[in-house]
Coordinates of C-alpha atoms and ligand atoms in Angstrom, one line a residue:
M1 CA 23.8 0.8 -10.3
L2 CA 26.7 -1.3 -11.3
L3 CA 26.1 -5.0 -10.1
S4 CA 29.6 -5.3 -9.1
K5 CA 29.1 -2.2 -6.8
S6 CA 26.2 -3.1 -5.2
F7 CA 25.6 -4.5 -1.9
I8 CA 23.4 -7.8 -3.3
P9 CA 24.8 -10.8 -1.6
I10 CA 23.5 -13.7 -4.2
L11 CA 23.5 -17.3 -2.5
K12 CA 24.6 -19.9 -5.3
N13 CA 21.8 -22.0 -3.7
N14 CA 18.6 -21.7 -1.8
P15 CA 19.3 -21.8 1.9
S16 CA 18.2 -24.7 3.6
E17 CA 16.6 -23.0 6.8
A18 CA 14.2 -21.4 4.5
K19 CA 10.9 -23.3 4.2
I20 CA 8.6 -21.3 2.1
K21 CA 9.4 -19.7 -1.0
S22 CA 9.5 -15.7 -0.4
H23 CA 12.2 -16.5 2.4
Q24 CA 13.9 -18.8 0.3
L25 CA 14.2 -15.8 -2.3
M26 CA 14.8 -13.1 0.0
L27 CA 17.7 -15.2 1.7
R28 CA 18.9 -15.9 -1.5
V29 CA 19.1 -12.7 -3.3
G30 CA 20.3 -11.2 -0.1
M31 CA 17.1 -8.6 0.9
I32 CA 17.2 -9.5 4.3
K33 CA 19.6 -10.6 6.9
Q34 CA 18.7 -12.6 10.2
A35 CA 19.7 -10.5 13.2
S36 CA 18.0 -12.9 15.7
A37 CA 14.7 -14.9 15.6
G38 CA 12.1 -13.2 14.1
I39 CA 14.4 -9.8 13.3
Y40 CA 15.9 -8.8 10.3
S41 CA 18.0 -6.0 8.8
W42 CA 16.7 -5.1 5.7
L43 CA 19.6 -5.0 2.8
P44 CA 19.3 -2.9 0.1
L45 CA 17.3 -4.5 -2.7
G46 CA 15.0 -5.5 0.4
F47 CA 14.5 -2.2 1.6
K48 CA 13.9 -0.7 -1.8
V49 CA 10.7 -2.9 -2.4
M50 CA 9.4 -2.1 1.1
K51 CA 10.1 1.6 0.5
K52 CA 8.4 1.5 -2.5
I53 CA 5.2 -0.5 -1.1
E54 CA 5.4 2.0 2.0
K55 CA 5.0 4.8 -0.6
I56 CA 1.9 3.4 -2.1
V57 CA 0.3 2.6 1.3
R58 CA 0.8 6.1 2.1
E59 CA -0.4 7.9 -1.0
E60 CA -3.6 5.8 -0.5
Q61 CA -4.3 6.8 2.7
D62 CA -3.7 10.2 2.0
K63 CA -6.3 9.9 -0.9
I64 CA -9.0 9.0 1.7
G65 CA -8.2 11.9 4.0
A66 CA -6.2 10.0 6.4
Q67 CA -3.4 12.3 8.1
E68 CA 0.1 11.2 8.9
I69 CA 1.6 11.3 12.2
L70 CA 4.4 9.1 13.9
M71 CA 3.8 7.8 17.3
P72 CA 7.0 6.2 19.0
T73 CA 8.1 2.6 19.3
I74 CA 8.6 2.6 23.0
Q75 CA 5.3 3.5 24.8
S76 CA 4.5 3.9 28.6
S77 CA 2.8 0.9 30.4
E78 CA 0.1 3.6 31.9
I79 CA -1.9 3.7 29.2
W80 CA -2.4 0.2 28.6
K81 CA -3.3 -0.2 32.3
E82 CA -6.1 2.4 31.5
S83 CA -7.2 0.3 28.5
G84 CA -7.0 -3.2 30.5
R85 CA -4.7 -4.4 27.9
Y86 CA -1.6 -4.6 29.8
D87 CA -2.2 -7.6 31.3
D88 CA -4.6 -8.8 28.9
Y89 CA -1.9 -8.7 26.1
G90 CA 0.2 -11.6 27.6
E91 CA 3.4 -12.5 26.6
E92 CA 3.6 -11.2 23.0
M93 CA 4.1 -7.7 24.6
L94 CA 7.7 -7.4 25.1
R95 CA 8.2 -5.1 28.1
I96 CA 11.2 -3.0 29.1
K97 CA 12.1 -1.1 32.5
D98 CA 14.0 2.1 32.1
R99 CA 16.6 3.3 34.3
Q100 CA 14.0 5.2 36.9
N101 CA 12.4 1.2 37.0
R102 CA 9.0 2.6 35.0
E103 CA 7.5 0.0 32.9
M104 CA 7.8 0.6 29.4
L105 CA 6.7 -1.7 26.2
Y106 CA 7.6 -1.8 22.4
G107 CA 4.5 -1.0 21.0
P108 CA 2.7 -4.1 19.3
T109 CA -0.1 -1.7 18.2
N110 CA -1.2 1.6 19.1
E111 CA -5.2 2.2 20.1
E112 CA -4.2 3.5 23.6
Q113 CA -1.3 5.9 22.1
V114 CA -3.5 7.4 19.7
T115 CA -6.5 7.9 21.7
E116 CA -4.2 9.5 24.3
I117 CA -3.2 11.8 21.5
F118 CA -6.5 12.6 20.6
R119 CA -8.1 13.0 24.0
S120 CA -5.6 15.5 25.2
S121 CA -6.4 17.9 22.0
L122 CA -9.8 17.2 20.8
K123 CA -12.7 18.5 22.7
S124 CA -15.7 19.0 20.3
Y125 CA -17.7 17.0 17.6
K126 CA -16.8 19.7 15.3
S127 CA -12.9 18.2 14.9
L128 CA -14.6 14.9 13.8
P129 CA -14.0 12.9 11.7
Q130 CA -10.3 12.3 12.1
L131 CA -8.4 9.9 10.6
L132 CA -5.0 9.4 11.8
Y133 CA -2.3 7.0 10.5
H134 CA 1.4 6.1 11.1
I135 CA 3.8 3.8 9.6
Q136 CA 6.0 2.5 12.4
W137 CA 8.1 -0.6 13.6
K138 CA 6.2 -3.0 15.7
F139 CA 7.2 -5.8 18.0
R140 CA 5.2 -8.8 19.0
D141 CA 7.1 -11.5 20.8
E142 CA 5.3 -14.4 18.3
I143 CA 5.6 -17.8 19.9
R144 CA 6.4 -19.0 16.6
P145 CA 8.3 -16.2 14.2
R146 CA 9.0 -18.1 10.9
F147 CA 9.0 -17.8 7.2
G148 CA 11.2 -15.0 7.3
I149 CA 9.6 -11.5 7.7
M150 CA 6.4 -12.9 7.2
R151 CA 5.5 -13.7 10.5
G152 CA 8.5 -11.6 12.3
R153 CA 8.8 -10.7 15.7
E154 CA 9.7 -7.0 14.7
F155 CA 7.9 -6.0 11.8
Y156 CA 6.9 -2.6 10.0
M157 CA 3.1 -1.7 10.2
K158 CA 0.9 1.0 8.7
D159 CA -1.6 1.2 11.4
A160 CA -4.6 3.9 10.8
Y161 CA -7.3 5.0 13.6
S162 CA -10.4 6.6 12.8
F163 CA -12.5 9.1 15.4
D164 CA -16.5 9.5 14.7
I165 CA -19.2 10.4 16.8
T166 CA -22.3 7.9 15.7
D167 CA -21.9 4.5 14.5
E168 CA -22.9 5.8 10.8
D169 CA -20.2 7.8 10.4
A170 CA -17.7 5.4 12.0
F171 CA -18.7 2.8 9.2
F172 CA -18.3 5.6 6.5
S173 CA -14.9 6.2 7.8
Y174 CA -14.7 2.1 7.9
N175 CA -15.6 2.0 4.6
K176 CA -13.1 4.9 3.5
F177 CA -10.6 2.5 4.8
F178 CA -11.9 -0.7 3.0
L179 CA -11.9 1.4 -0.4
S180 CA -8.3 2.6 0.5
Y181 CA -7.4 -1.1 0.9
L182 CA -8.7 -2.4 -2.3
R183 CA -7.0 0.4 -4.2
T184 CA -3.5 -0.3 -2.3
F185 CA -3.7 -4.0 -2.8
K186 CA -4.5 -3.6 -6.8
R187 CA -1.6 -1.2 -7.0
L188 CA 0.6 -3.8 -5.6
S189 CA -0.8 -6.3 -8.3
L190 CA -2.1 -8.2 -5.6
T191 CA -5.7 -9.7 -5.4
A192 CA -6.6 -9.3 -1.7
I193 CA -10.0 -10.3 -0.8
P194 CA -11.8 -9.1 2.0
M195 CA -13.1 -11.5 4.7
A196 CA -15.2 -11.5 7.7
A197 CA -13.3 -12.0 10.5
D198 CA -12.8 -12.1 14.1
T199 CA -11.9 -9.0 16.2
G200 CA -10.0 -11.1 18.6
P201 CA -7.8 -9.2 21.3
I202 CA -8.7 -5.9 19.8
G203 CA -12.2 -6.2 20.4
G204 CA -15.4 -5.0 18.7
N205 CA -18.0 -6.3 16.0
L206 CA -17.2 -5.4 12.5
S207 CA -14.1 -6.6 11.2
H208 CA -12.5 -7.7 7.8
E209 CA -9.4 -9.4 7.0
F210 CA -7.6 -8.9 3.7
I211 CA -6.1 -12.1 2.3
I212 CA -4.0 -12.8 -0.7
L213 CA -4.3 -16.9 -1.8
A214 CA -1.2 -19.2 -0.8
D215 CA -0.5 -22.3 0.3
T216 CA 1.8 -21.5 2.4
G217 CA -0.7 -18.8 4.2
E218 CA -1.4 -19.3 7.9
S219 CA -5.3 -18.5 7.6
K220 CA -7.6 -20.9 6.6
I221 CA -10.6 -19.4 4.7
F222 CA -14.1 -20.4 3.3
T223 CA -15.3 -18.5 0.4
D224 CA -17.5 -18.2 -2.8
K225 CA -15.2 -18.0 -5.9
R226 CA -17.2 -15.2 -7.3
I227 CA -16.1 -12.9 -4.9
F228 CA -12.7 -12.7 -7.0
D229 CA -14.1 -11.1 -9.8
L230 CA -15.4 -8.1 -8.4
T231 CA -13.2 -4.9 -8.9
N232 CA -14.6 -1.8 -6.8
D233 CA -11.6 0.1 -6.7
D234 CA -13.0 3.0 -8.8
T235 CA -15.7 3.8 -6.1
E236 CA -16.4 7.5 -5.3
L237 CA -15.4 8.3 -1.9
E238 CA -19.1 9.2 -0.6
K239 CA -21.1 7.7 2.0
S240 CA -23.5 5.8 0.0
S241 CA -21.6 4.4 -3.0
L242 CA -18.9 3.3 -0.3
E243 CA -21.9 1.4 1.7
Q244 CA -22.9 -0.2 -1.7
M245 CA -19.3 -1.2 -2.4
R246 CA -19.2 -3.0 1.0
K247 CA -22.6 -4.8 0.6
R248 CA -21.3 -6.2 -2.9
Y249 CA -18.4 -7.9 -1.3
E250 CA -20.4 -9.0 1.5
K251 CA -23.2 -10.4 -0.7
F252 CA -20.7 -13.4 -1.1
Y253 CA -19.9 -15.9 1.8
S254 CA -16.0 -15.2 2.7
V255 CA -14.7 -15.9 6.3
T256 CA -11.5 -17.0 7.7
D257 CA -12.0 -20.2 10.2
E258 CA -12.5 -18.6 13.3
K259 CA -15.9 -17.4 11.9
F260 CA -16.7 -20.6 9.7
N261 CA -20.0 -22.1 9.6
K262 CA -20.7 -25.2 7.8
V263 CA -24.5 -25.0 7.5
E264 CA -24.3 -21.2 6.3
F265 CA -21.2 -21.9 4.0
E266 CA -23.0 -24.6 2.3
K267 CA -26.6 -22.9 2.2
M268 CA -25.2 -19.7 0.8
V269 CA -22.6 -21.0 -1.6
S270 CA -23.4 -23.5 -4.5
E271 CA -21.1 -26.3 -4.7
E272 CA -19.1 -25.5 -7.9
N273 CA -18.3 -21.8 -6.5
R274 CA -17.1 -23.1 -2.8
L275 CA -13.5 -22.4 -2.4
I276 CA -11.7 -23.9 0.8
T277 CA -7.9 -22.8 1.0
K278 CA -5.2 -21.2 2.6
G279 CA -4.0 -17.2 2.5
I280 CA -1.9 -14.8 4.0
E281 CA -3.3 -11.9 5.9
V282 CA -1.9 -8.5 4.3
G283 CA -4.5 -6.2 6.5
H284 CA -6.9 -6.3 8.8
I285 CA -9.8 -3.4 9.5
F286 CA -11.8 -3.2 13.1
Y287 CA -14.5 -1.4 14.1
F288 CA -15.0 -1.4 17.9
G289 CA -17.2 1.4 18.8
D290 CA -16.4 2.7 22.3
K291 CA -14.0 0.3 23.5
Y292 CA -11.0 2.1 24.0
S293 CA -12.4 5.8 24.4
K294 CA -14.9 4.5 27.3
A295 CA -12.0 3.0 29.1
M296 CA -9.8 5.9 28.6
D297 CA -12.4 8.5 29.3
T298 CA -12.0 10.1 25.7
A299 CA -15.5 12.0 24.7
V300 CA -16.3 14.9 22.9
D301 CA -18.7 17.6 23.4
L302 CA -22.0 17.4 21.1
P303 CA -24.2 20.2 19.8
G304 CA -26.7 21.0 22.7
G305 CA -24.4 20.4 25.7
K306 CA -24.0 16.7 25.8
K307 CA -20.8 14.7 25.7
D308 CA -20.4 11.2 24.4
F309 CA -17.3 8.6 23.8
V310 CA -15.8 8.9 20.4
K311 CA -16.8 5.6 18.3
M312 CA -13.0 4.3 17.0
G313 CA -11.8 1.6 14.4
S314 CA -8.2 0.9 13.8
Y315 CA -6.8 -0.4 10.3
G316 CA -3.5 -2.2 9.8
I317 CA -1.5 -3.0 7.0
G318 CA 1.6 -5.3 7.1
V319 CA 3.7 -3.2 5.1
S320 CA 7.0 -5.7 5.7
R321 CA 4.9 -8.5 5.6
L322 CA 3.6 -7.4 1.6
V323 CA 7.0 -7.9 0.6
G324 CA 6.9 -11.6 1.3
A325 CA 3.3 -11.9 0.0
I326 CA 4.1 -10.2 -3.3
I327 CA 7.2 -12.9 -3.4
E328 CA 4.7 -15.7 -2.6
A329 CA 1.9 -14.6 -5.2
K330 CA 4.7 -13.5 -8.0
Y331 CA 7.7 -15.8 -7.8
D332 CA 8.2 -19.0 -10.2
D333 CA 10.3 -20.9 -8.0
E334 CA 10.7 -23.9 -10.1
N335 CA 12.4 -22.0 -12.6
E336 CA 13.7 -19.1 -10.5
I337 CA 12.2 -16.5 -12.0
M338 CA 10.9 -13.7 -9.8
K339 CA 9.0 -10.7 -11.8
W340 CA 8.5 -7.8 -9.7
P341 CA 5.3 -5.7 -10.4
L342 CA 6.7 -2.4 -11.6
S343 CA 5.2 -0.5 -9.0
V344 CA 7.4 -2.1 -6.5
A345 CA 10.5 -3.4 -8.5
P346 CA 14.1 -2.8 -6.9
Y347 CA 14.7 -1.9 -10.4
D348 CA 12.7 -1.1 -13.2
I349 CA 15.2 -2.7 -15.6
A350 CA 18.2 -4.6 -16.1
L351 CA 21.0 -4.2 -18.7
I352 CA 22.7 -7.1 -19.5
P353 CA 26.1 -6.8 -21.2
M354 CA 28.1 -9.5 -22.8
I355 CA 31.6 -8.4 -21.9
N356 CA 34.8 -10.0 -23.4
K357 CA 38.1 -9.5 -21.5
N358 CA 39.2 -7.5 -24.7
D359 CA 36.1 -6.1 -25.7
N360 CA 34.6 -3.4 -23.2
S361 CA 32.2 -2.1 -26.1
A362 CA 28.8 -3.7 -24.7
L363 CA 29.6 -2.5 -21.4
E364 CA 30.0 1.3 -22.7
K365 CA 26.8 0.6 -24.9
A366 CA 24.9 -0.5 -21.4
N367 CA 26.2 2.7 -20.0
K368 CA 25.0 4.9 -22.6
I369 CA 21.5 3.5 -22.6
N370 CA 21.5 3.8 -18.7
S371 CA 22.1 8.0 -19.3
E372 CA 19.3 7.8 -21.5
L373 CA 16.9 5.6 -19.0
I374 CA 18.0 8.1 -16.0
R375 CA 16.9 11.0 -18.2
N376 CA 13.7 9.5 -18.2
N377 CA 13.2 8.2 -14.6
I378 CA 14.0 4.6 -15.3
E379 CA 16.1 3.0 -12.7
A380 CA 18.3 0.1 -14.2
I381 CA 20.9 -2.4 -12.8
I382 CA 23.6 -3.0 -15.2
D383 CA 25.5 -6.5 -14.6
D384 CA 29.0 -5.3 -15.4
T385 CA 30.9 -8.6 -14.4
D386 CA 32.3 -10.9 -17.1
E387 CA 30.3 -14.1 -16.2
N388 CA 28.6 -15.7 -18.9
Y389 CA 25.2 -15.4 -20.4
S390 CA 23.2 -18.2 -18.6
S391 CA 25.1 -17.3 -15.0
K392 CA 24.1 -13.4 -15.9
I393 CA 20.5 -14.2 -16.6
K394 CA 20.2 -16.6 -13.7
K395 CA 21.0 -13.8 -11.0
M396 CA 18.9 -11.2 -13.0
N397 CA 16.0 -13.4 -13.0
L398 CA 16.6 -13.6 -9.1
I399 CA 16.8 -9.9 -8.8
G400 CA 13.3 -9.9 -10.7
A401 CA 13.6 -6.5 -12.6
P402 CA 10.5 -6.7 -14.7
Y403 CA 12.4 -5.9 -17.8
Q404 CA 15.8 -7.0 -19.4
I405 CA 18.2 -5.6 -22.1
I406 CA 20.8 -7.8 -23.5
I407 CA 23.4 -6.4 -25.1
G408 CA 25.5 -8.6 -27.2
K409 CA 26.8 -8.8 -30.4
K410 CA 23.9 -9.0 -31.8
S411 CA 23.0 -5.6 -30.6
D412 CA 25.1 -3.8 -33.0
G413 CA 22.1 -2.0 -35.0
D414 CA 19.5 0.4 -33.4
L415 CA 17.5 -2.6 -32.0
L416 CA 18.0 -3.9 -28.8
E417 CA 16.9 -7.3 -27.3
F418 CA 14.6 -6.7 -24.9
K419 CA 12.4 -9.2 -22.4
E420 CA 10.7 -10.1 -19.6
P421 CA 12.4 -12.2 -17.1
G422 CA 11.7 -16.0 -18.7
G423 CA 9.8 -14.2 -21.7
E424 CA 10.4 -14.1 -25.3
T425 CA 12.7 -11.7 -26.9
Q426 CA 11.7 -8.7 -28.8
N427 CA 13.8 -6.6 -30.7
L428 CA 13.1 -3.1 -30.0
S429 CA 14.5 1.0 -30.1
L430 CA 15.5 2.1 -26.9
E431 CA 12.8 4.9 -27.7
K432 CA 9.9 2.4 -27.7
I433 CA 11.3 0.4 -24.5
I434 CA 11.2 3.4 -22.5
E435 CA 7.7 4.3 -24.1
I436 CA 6.5 1.0 -22.8
I437 CA 7.6 1.4 -19.5
T438 CA 6.9 5.0 -18.8
K439 CA 3.3 4.1 -20.0
Q440 CA 3.4 1.3 -17.3
K441 CA 4.5 3.3 -14.7
A442 CA 1.7 6.2 -15.4
S443 CA -0.8 3.4 -15.2
N444 CA -0.2 2.7 -11.4
Ligands
LIG501 P1 -2.1 -12.6 12.5 O1 -3.0 -13.4 12.3 O2 -1.0 -12.9 11.0 O3 -1.0 -12.7 13.6 P2 -2.9 -10.4 13.2 O4 -4.2 -10.4 13.4 O5 -2.3 -10.4 14.9 O6 -2.2 -11.0 12.5 P3 -3.3 -7.4 13.0 O7 -2.9 -7.0 14.8 O8 -4.4 -7.2 12.5 O9 -2.7 -8.7 13.1 O10 -2.2 -6.7 12.4 C1 -2.2 -5.7 11.0 C2 -1.4 -6.3 10.1 O11 0.1 -6.6 10.8 C3 -1.4 -8.0 9.5 O12 -2.8 -7.9 8.7 C4 -0.3 -8.4 9.0 O13 -0.3 -8.3 7.5 C5 0.8 -7.5 10.0 N1 1.3 -8.5 11.1 C6 0.7 -8.9 12.4 N2 1.6 -9.8 12.8 C7 2.5 -9.7 12.2 C8 4.0 -10.3 12.1 N3 4.3 -11.0 13.3 N4 5.2 -10.2 11.2 C9 4.6 -9.6 10.0 N5 3.4 -8.9 10.2 C10 2.5 -9.1 10.8
LIG502 MG1 -1.0 -11.9 15.1

């Protein structure tokens, strides 16, 4: 992609309305454009990143055997009246009337809709477990939309739902999602810690929030530092291994403020391991048993002729919020250097030819390099403008492709000036560069 032809409207300075660095960067490099309060259009750069995050989220859902569906954004109020949440949900729900004067709503979440789908088709325990998910826009009329897409009113979420017959089976399903979340966040190169959480308006008894540390986060957390050293993403997808995995996390005190208990915290965590800080919630999993299935009369036949309500859980990941969360974790705002993890980077590499008015050879060389990169499935952005070196580097550091090649007078031989944004320059052959990137891609 040529920078001159791309739709990447970069601003010279930080927009004054943005209070946190992810919002600053997203506006600065034109990843998003506000449409109205808490509602955004996604421009090419931002949309590329979000789609790559979505793909990883999807792959990790598929790997645990969850099946993708797509439910609508607009729902009928009927099912919400059945569950009792039509009134409970309050002002966060955007209510709409159609031309027949029917009460509709823009879905803030989908427990009712998916339960309705389940009950209309599946009647026997033999079809269980069922793990269904979709990735769809949600609307919540947040009282204080802020920080750009971090707390939007319209946002993109992956929500999954599990259906089982016993608590034990349901915990197995819960643990599968627990594992898939560890794997998902690792591939996004985030350290997201599962924390025991309150179940809130969704209700129920078992719940974890996945939180990444950030001073600008809105969740207050109390945790044992040692939990950060755990890695369990290679756990087998098997009942007892998954149970042990969750226990390894639960051994360490780690909660959000609704669940905080000072006495317990001080008893369980030695002084040097206590960490009280803030974080961003990127995912949330719940087990709530038959809360919805009972209210919505969703039962299956058991062996021996009995019937029972199915046991359900729900599992959300904030796909659009993750774009901001990754920036919060990776953006060096002081030096204005963004380094996207290669797994979600809008471009794999930036080609920066130094172009003189009467000498196009650097651009020609960049185009040749690009053809070779394309053959190797590496996506480049080429700065084909005739700006000076420092302004080109500045722009590319903001766009944040994880690698850069500078093509100047010195690049006459076979070796290229290769670096990470803000890093040391290395002189490497194109072959070697392709090898480095390809290897890195394969490891994700
Ligand atoms: P929060 O406490 O941040 O309001 P929540 O508990 O209401 O989140 P859930 O209902 O569990 O959120 O939704 C699942 C995920 O969707 C959250 O973990 C978060 O990543 C994301 N999410 C929730 N609300 C928003 C929002 N207003 N804007 C962007 N993402 C959101
Ligand atoms: Mg909320």
